[in-house]
CSV table of C-alpha atoms and ligand atoms in Angstrom, one decimal:
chain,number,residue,atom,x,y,z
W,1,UNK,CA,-61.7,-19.7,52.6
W,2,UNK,CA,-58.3,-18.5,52.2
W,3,UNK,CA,-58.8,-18.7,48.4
W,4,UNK,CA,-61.6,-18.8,46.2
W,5,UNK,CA,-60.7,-20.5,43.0
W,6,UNK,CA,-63.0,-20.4,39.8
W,7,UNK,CA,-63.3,-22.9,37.1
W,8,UNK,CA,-64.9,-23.3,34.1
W,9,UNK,CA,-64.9,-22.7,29.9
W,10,UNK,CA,-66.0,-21.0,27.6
W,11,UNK,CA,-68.8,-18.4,28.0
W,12,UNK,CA,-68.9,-20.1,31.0
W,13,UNK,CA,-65.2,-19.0,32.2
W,14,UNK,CA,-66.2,-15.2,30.9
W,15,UNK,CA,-68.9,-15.0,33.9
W,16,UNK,CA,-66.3,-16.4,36.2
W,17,UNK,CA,-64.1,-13.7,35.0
W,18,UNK,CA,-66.8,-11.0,36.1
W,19,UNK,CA,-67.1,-13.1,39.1
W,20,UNK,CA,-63.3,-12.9,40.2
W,21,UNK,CA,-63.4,-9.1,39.9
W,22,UNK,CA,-67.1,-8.4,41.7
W,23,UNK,CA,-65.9,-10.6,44.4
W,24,UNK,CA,-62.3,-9.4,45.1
W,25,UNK,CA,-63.1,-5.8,44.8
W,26,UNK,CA,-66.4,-6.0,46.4
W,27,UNK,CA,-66.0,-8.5,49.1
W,28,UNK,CA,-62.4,-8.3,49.4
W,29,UNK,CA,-61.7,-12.1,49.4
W,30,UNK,CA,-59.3,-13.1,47.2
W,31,UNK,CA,-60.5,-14.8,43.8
W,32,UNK,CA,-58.8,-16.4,41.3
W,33,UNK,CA,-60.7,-17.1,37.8
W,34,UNK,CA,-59.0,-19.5,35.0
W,35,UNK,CA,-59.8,-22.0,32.1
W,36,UNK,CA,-60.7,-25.4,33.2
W,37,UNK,CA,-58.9,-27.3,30.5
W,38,UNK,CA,-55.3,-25.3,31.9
W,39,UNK,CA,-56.4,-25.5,35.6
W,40,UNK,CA,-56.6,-29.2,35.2
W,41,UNK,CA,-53.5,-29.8,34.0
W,42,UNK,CA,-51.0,-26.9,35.4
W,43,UNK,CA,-50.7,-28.8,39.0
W,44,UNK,CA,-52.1,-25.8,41.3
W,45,UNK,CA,-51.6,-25.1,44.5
W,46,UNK,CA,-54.8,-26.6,46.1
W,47,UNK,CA,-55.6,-26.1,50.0
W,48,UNK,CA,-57.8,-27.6,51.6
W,49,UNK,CA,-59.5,-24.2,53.3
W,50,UNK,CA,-59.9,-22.8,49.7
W,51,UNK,CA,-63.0,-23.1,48.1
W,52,UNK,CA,-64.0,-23.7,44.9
W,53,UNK,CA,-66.8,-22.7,42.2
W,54,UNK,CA,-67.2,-23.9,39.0
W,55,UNK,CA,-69.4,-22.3,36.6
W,56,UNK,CA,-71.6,-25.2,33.8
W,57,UNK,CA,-74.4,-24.2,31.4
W,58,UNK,CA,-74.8,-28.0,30.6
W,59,UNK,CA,-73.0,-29.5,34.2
W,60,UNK,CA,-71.3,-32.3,31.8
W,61,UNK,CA,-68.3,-29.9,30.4
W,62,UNK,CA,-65.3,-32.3,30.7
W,63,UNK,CA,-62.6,-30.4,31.7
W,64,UNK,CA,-65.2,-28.7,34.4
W,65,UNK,CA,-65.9,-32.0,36.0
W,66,UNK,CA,-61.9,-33.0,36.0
W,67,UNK,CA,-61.3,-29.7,37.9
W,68,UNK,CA,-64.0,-30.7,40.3
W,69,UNK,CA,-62.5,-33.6,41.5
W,70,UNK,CA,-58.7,-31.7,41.4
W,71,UNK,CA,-60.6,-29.9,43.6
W,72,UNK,CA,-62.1,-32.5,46.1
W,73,UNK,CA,-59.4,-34.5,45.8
W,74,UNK,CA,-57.5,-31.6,47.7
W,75,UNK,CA,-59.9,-31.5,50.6
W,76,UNK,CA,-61.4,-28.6,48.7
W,77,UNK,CA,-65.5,-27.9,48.7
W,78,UNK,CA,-66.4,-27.0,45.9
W,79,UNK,CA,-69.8,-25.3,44.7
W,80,UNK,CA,-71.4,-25.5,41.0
W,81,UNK,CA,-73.3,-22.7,39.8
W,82,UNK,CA,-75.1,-24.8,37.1
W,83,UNK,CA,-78.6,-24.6,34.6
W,84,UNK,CA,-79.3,-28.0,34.1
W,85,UNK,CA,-80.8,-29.9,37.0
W,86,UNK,CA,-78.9,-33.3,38.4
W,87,UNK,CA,-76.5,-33.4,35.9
W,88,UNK,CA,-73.0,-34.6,36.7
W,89,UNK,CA,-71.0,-31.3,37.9
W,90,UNK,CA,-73.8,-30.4,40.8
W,91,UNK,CA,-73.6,-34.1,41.2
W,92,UNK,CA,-69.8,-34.1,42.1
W,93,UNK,CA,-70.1,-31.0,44.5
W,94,UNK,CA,-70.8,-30.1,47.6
W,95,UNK,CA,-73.7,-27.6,46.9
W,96,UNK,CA,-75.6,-26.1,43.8
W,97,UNK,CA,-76.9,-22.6,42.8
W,98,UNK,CA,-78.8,-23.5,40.0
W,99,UNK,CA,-79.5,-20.4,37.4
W,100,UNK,CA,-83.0,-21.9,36.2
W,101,UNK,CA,-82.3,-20.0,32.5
W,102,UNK,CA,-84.6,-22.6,31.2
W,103,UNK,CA,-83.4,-24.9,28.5
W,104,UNK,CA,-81.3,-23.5,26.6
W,105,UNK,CA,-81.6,-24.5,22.7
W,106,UNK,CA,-78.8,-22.5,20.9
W,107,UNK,CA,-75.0,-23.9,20.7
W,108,UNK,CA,-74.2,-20.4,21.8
W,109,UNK,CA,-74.8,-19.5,25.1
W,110,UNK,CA,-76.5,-16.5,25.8
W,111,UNK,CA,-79.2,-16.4,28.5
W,112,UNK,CA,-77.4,-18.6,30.5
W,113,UNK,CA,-74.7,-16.0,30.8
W,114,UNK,CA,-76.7,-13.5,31.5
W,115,UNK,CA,-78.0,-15.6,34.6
W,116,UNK,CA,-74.3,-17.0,35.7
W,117,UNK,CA,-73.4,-13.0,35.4
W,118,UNK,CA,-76.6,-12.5,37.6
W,119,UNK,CA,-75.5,-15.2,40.2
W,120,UNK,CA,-72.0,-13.9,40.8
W,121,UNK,CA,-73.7,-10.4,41.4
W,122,UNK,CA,-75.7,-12.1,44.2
W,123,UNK,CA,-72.9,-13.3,45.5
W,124,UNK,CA,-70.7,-10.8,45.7
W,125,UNK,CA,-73.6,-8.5,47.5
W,126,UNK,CA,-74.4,-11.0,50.0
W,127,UNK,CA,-70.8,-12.0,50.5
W,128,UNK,CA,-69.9,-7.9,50.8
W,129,UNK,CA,-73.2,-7.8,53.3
W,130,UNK,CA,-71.4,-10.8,55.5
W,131,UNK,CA,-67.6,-9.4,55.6
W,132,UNK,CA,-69.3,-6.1,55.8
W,133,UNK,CA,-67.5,-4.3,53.3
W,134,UNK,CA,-70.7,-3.4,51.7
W,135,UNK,CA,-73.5,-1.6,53.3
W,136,UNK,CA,-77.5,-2.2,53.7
W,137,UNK,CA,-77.7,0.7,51.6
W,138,UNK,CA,-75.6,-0.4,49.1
W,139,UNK,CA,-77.1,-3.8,49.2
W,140,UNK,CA,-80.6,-2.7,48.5
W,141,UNK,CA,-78.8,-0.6,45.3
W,142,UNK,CA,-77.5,-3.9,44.0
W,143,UNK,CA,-81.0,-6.2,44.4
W,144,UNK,CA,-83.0,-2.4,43.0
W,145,UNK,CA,-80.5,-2.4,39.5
W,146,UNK,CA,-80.8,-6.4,39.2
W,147,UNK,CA,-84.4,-6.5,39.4
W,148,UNK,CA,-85.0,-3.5,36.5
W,149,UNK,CA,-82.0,-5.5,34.6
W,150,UNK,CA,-85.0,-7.0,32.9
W,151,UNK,CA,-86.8,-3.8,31.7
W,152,UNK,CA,-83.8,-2.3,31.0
W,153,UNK,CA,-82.9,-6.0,28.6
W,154,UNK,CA,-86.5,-5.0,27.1
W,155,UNK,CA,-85.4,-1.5,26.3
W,156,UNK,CA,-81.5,-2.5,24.3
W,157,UNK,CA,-84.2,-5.1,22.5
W,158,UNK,CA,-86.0,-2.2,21.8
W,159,UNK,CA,-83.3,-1.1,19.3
W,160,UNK,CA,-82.5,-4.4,17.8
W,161,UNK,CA,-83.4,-2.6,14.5
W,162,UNK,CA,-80.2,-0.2,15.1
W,163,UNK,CA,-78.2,-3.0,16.1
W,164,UNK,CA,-78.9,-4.7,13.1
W,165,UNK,CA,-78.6,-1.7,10.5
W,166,UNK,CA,-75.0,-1.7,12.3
W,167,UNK,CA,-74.1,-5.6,11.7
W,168,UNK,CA,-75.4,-5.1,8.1
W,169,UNK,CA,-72.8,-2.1,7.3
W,170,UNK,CA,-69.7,-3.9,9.0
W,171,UNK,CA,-70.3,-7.7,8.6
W,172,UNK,CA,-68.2,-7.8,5.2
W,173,UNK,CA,-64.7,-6.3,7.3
W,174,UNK,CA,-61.4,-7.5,7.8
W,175,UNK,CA,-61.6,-8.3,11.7
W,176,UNK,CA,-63.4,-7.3,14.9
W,177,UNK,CA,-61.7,-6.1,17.8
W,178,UNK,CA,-63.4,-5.6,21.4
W,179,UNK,CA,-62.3,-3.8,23.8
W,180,UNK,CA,-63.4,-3.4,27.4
W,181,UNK,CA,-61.5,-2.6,31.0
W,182,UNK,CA,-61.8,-3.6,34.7
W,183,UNK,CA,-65.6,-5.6,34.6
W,184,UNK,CA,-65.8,-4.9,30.9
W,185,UNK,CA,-62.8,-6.7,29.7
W,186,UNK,CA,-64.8,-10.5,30.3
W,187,UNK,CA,-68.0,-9.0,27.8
W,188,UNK,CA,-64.9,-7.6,25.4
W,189,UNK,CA,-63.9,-11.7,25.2
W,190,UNK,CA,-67.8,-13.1,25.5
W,191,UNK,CA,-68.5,-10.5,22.5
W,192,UNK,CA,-65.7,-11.7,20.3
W,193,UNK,CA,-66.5,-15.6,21.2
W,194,UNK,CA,-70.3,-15.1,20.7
W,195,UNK,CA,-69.2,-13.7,16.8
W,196,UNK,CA,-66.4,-16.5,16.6
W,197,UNK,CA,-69.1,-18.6,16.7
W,198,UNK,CA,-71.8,-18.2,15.2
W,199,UNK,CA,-70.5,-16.0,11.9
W,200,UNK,CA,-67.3,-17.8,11.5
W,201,UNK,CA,-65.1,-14.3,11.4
W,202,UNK,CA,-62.5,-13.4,13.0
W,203,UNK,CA,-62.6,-11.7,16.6
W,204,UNK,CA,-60.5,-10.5,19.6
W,205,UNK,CA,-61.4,-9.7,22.7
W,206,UNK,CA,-58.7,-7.3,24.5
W,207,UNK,CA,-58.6,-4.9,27.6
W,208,UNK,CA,-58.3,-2.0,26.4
W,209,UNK,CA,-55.1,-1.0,28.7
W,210,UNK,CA,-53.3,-3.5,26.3
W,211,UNK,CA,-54.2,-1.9,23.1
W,212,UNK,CA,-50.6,-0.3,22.7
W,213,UNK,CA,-48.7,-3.5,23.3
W,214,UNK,CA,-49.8,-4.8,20.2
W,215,UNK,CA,-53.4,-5.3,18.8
W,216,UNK,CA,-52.9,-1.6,17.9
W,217,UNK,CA,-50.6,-2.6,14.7
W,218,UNK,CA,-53.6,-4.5,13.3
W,219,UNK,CA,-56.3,-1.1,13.2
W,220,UNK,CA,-56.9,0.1,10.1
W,221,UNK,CA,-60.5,1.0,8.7
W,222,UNK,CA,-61.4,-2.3,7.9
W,223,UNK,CA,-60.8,-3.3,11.1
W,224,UNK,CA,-64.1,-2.6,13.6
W,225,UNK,CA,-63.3,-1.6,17.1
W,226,UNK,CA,-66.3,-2.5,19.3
W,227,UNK,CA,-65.4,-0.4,22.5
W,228,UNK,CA,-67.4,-1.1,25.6
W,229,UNK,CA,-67.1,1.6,27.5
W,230,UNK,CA,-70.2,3.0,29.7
W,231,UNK,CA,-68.9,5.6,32.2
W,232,UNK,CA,-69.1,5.0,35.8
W,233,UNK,CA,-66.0,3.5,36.1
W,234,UNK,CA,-64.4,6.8,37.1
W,235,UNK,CA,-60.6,7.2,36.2
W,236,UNK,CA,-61.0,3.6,34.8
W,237,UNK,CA,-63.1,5.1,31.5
W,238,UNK,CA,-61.0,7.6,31.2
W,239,UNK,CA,-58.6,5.6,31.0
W,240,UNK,CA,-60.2,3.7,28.3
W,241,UNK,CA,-61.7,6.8,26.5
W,242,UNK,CA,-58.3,7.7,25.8
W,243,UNK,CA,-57.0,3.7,24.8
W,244,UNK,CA,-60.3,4.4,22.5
W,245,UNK,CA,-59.1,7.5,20.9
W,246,UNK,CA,-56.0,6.0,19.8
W,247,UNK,CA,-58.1,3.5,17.9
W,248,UNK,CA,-59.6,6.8,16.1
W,249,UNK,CA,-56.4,8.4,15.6
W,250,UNK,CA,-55.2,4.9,13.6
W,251,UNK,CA,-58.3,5.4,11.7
W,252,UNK,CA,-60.3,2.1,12.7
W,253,UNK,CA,-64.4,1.7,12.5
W,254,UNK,CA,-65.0,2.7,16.2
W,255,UNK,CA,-68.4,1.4,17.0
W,256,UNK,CA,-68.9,2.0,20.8
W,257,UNK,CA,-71.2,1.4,23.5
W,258,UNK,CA,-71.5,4.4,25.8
W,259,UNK,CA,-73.8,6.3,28.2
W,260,UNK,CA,-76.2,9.0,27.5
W,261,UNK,CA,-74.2,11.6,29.0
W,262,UNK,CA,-70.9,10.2,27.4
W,263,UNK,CA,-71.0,13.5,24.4
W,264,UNK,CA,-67.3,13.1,23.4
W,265,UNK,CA,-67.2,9.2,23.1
W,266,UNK,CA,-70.6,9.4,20.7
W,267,UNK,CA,-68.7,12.3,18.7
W,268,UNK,CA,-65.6,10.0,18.3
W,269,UNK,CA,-67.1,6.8,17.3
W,270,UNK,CA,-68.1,6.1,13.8
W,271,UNK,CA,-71.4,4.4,15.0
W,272,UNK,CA,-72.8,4.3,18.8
W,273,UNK,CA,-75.1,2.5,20.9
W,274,UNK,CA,-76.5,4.5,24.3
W,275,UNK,CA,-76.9,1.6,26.7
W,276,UNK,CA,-79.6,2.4,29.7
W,277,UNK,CA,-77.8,3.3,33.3
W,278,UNK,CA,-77.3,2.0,36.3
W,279,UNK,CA,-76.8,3.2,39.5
W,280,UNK,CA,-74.4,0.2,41.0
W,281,UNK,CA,-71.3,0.0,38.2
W,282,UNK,CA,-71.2,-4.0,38.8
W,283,UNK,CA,-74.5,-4.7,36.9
W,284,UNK,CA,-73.3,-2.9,33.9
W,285,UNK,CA,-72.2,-5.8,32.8
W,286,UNK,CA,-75.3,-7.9,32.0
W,287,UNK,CA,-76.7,-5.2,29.8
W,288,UNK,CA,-73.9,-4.3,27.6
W,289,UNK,CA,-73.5,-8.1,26.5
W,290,UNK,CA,-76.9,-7.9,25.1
W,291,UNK,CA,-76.1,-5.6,22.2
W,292,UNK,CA,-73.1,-7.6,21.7
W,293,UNK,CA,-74.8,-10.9,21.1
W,294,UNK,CA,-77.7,-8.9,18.6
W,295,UNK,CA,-74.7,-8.0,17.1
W,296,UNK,CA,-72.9,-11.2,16.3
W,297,UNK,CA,-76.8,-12.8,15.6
W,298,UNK,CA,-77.3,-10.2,13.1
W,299,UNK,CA,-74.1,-10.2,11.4
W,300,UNK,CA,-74.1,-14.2,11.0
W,301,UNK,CA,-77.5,-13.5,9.8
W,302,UNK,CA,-75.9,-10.9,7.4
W,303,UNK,CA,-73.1,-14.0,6.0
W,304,UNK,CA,-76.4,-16.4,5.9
W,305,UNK,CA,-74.6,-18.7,8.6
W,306,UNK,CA,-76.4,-21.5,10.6
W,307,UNK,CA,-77.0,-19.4,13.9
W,308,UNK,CA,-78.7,-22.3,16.5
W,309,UNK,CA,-76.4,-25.1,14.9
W,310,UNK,CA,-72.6,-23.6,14.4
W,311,UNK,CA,-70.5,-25.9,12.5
W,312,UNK,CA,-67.8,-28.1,14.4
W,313,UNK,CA,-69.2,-27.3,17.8
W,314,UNK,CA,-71.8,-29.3,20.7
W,315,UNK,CA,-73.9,-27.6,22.8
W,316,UNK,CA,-71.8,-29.4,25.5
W,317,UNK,CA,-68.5,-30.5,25.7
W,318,UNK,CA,-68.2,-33.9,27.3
W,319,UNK,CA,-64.8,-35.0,25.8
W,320,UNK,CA,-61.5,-33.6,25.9
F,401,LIG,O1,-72.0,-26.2,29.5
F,401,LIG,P1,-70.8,-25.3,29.9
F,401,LIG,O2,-71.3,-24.0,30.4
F,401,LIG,O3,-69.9,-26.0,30.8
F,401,LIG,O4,-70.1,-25.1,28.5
F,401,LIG,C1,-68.9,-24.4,28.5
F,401,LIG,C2,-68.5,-24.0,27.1
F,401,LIG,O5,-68.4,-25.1,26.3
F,401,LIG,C3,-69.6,-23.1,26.5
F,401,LIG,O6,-69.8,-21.9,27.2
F,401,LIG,C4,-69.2,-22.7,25.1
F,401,LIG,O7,-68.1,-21.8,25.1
F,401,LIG,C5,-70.4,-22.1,24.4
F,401,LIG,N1,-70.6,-22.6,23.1
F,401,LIG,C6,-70.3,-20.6,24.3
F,401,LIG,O8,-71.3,-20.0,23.6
């Protein structure tokens, strides 16, 4: 394919996000991630050698089925990566990579993200394996850190009691901004939707690099930065570390999620949460969301909201 084109919403669009950049950087085919309900309607430029996947908790998401058959109708195949079996989105597409999350009860999704995150991750490795700009080696890397992803869920759950402690002294602020870079930056947006959601406050999600072009005027201490930022990323987390600071030096509530060996970052944050490693950067990802959806459950348990049953919103989206 000339052109790999990724559709979906919501949470569902966040795990495309990762997708985009695991793919691109990792596979080197070029991968472009947007909103269904914009795709739909912004007449793209559709070949008939691109490809196209679209990403469906539920498989009956509306604008997700309309941008299926944009997609067909241009020649296109297109592939679902899906949870619920024979519903209408694998049903429109040419082939299906069903996550098998199990049924997933809550209006917010959570596990299923995790396995649409896991997916993409599979698919970039096999696809870097195939264009060969990934080695055996660093194959067997990937499939080692997503098989302990797991144990290493079990061990964030571990500190649930920290997280919560956390949500309990910060769900009365002002606002809640999170901030994340390169594969971060989707789990900056999933962590602000998931708290959107389900505790009613309000929530950003930002990439870091554009903290100075505006959502820097808006920090003040009752404002709580949530800064994803595990190292690994090399110059990248510098990068950030330093976007981070600024948040310090303007006096916001830094709570930040960090490695074990990241000394300065803990010293600088008002609170901290050490998040396990990982030896291949790209699985990050589907650990430091975890923290981030205790996080939201916790503080909407804090403001007594209805957690399984948000107001105004379906657990699927099958109208406009
Ligand atoms: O069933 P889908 O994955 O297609 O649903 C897409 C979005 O409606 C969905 O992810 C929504 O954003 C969730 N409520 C997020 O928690």
């Amino acid at each position: 394919a000339s052109l790999v084109h990724i559709v979906a919403c919501g949470t569902a669009a966040h795990a495309g996000f990762y997708g985009q950049q695991i793919i691109e950087s990792v596979a080197k085919v070029a991968c472009r991630a947007e909103l269904a309900s914009e795709f739909r309607y912004r007449n793209p430029v559709l070949r008939s050698n691109d490809l196209g996947i679209v990403v469906s908790q539920s498989g009956e998401t509306a604008d997700t089925l309309a941008a299926v058959k944009l997609m067909k109708s241009a020649g296109m195949k297109v592939i679902a990566i899906c949870n619920v079996r024979d519903s209408s989105i694998p049903r429109e597409c040419d082939a299906v990579m069903y996550t098998n999350a199990g049924i997933e009860m809550g209006v917010a999704s959570t596990k299923a993200f995790t396995t649409q995150m896991s997916l993409f991750a599979v698919l970039a490795a096999a696809l870097g394996v195939h264009r060969k700009t990934l080695s055996k080696e660093q194959e067997k890397e990937w499939v080692d850190d997503l098989l302990k992803v797991p144990e290493k869920i079990r061990l964030i759950l571990d500190h649930s009691d920290k997280v919560k402690a956390i949500a309990d002294r910060y769900a009365k602020k002002k606002g809640f901004l999170f901030l994340g870079r390169g594969i971060y930056y989707p789990i900056a947006l999933e962590g602000a939707l998931k708290l959107k959601e389900i505790a009613y406050v309000h929530a950003e999600g930002y990439p870091s690099g554009e903290l100075k072009h505006g959502p820097i005027a808006m920090v003040e201490p009752d404002m709580v930065v949530l800064a994803i930022a595990p190292e690994g990323d090399g110059l990248l987390h510098e990068k950030s570390v330093s976007n981070i600071e600024e948040v310090k030096a303007r006096k916001g509530t830094l709570f930040s999620l960090v490695s074990s060996s990241d000394q300065h970052l803990q010293e600088i944050s008002d609170t901290h949460l050490v998040l396990p490693s990982v030896v291949t950067e790209e699985v990050g990802p589907l650990l430091s969301v975890i923290p981030l959806q205790l996080f939201s459950y916790y503080v909407a348990d804090a403001l007594g909201t209805e957690i399984d049953q948000p107001r105004n919103l379906a657990k699927s989206v099958t109208v406009e």
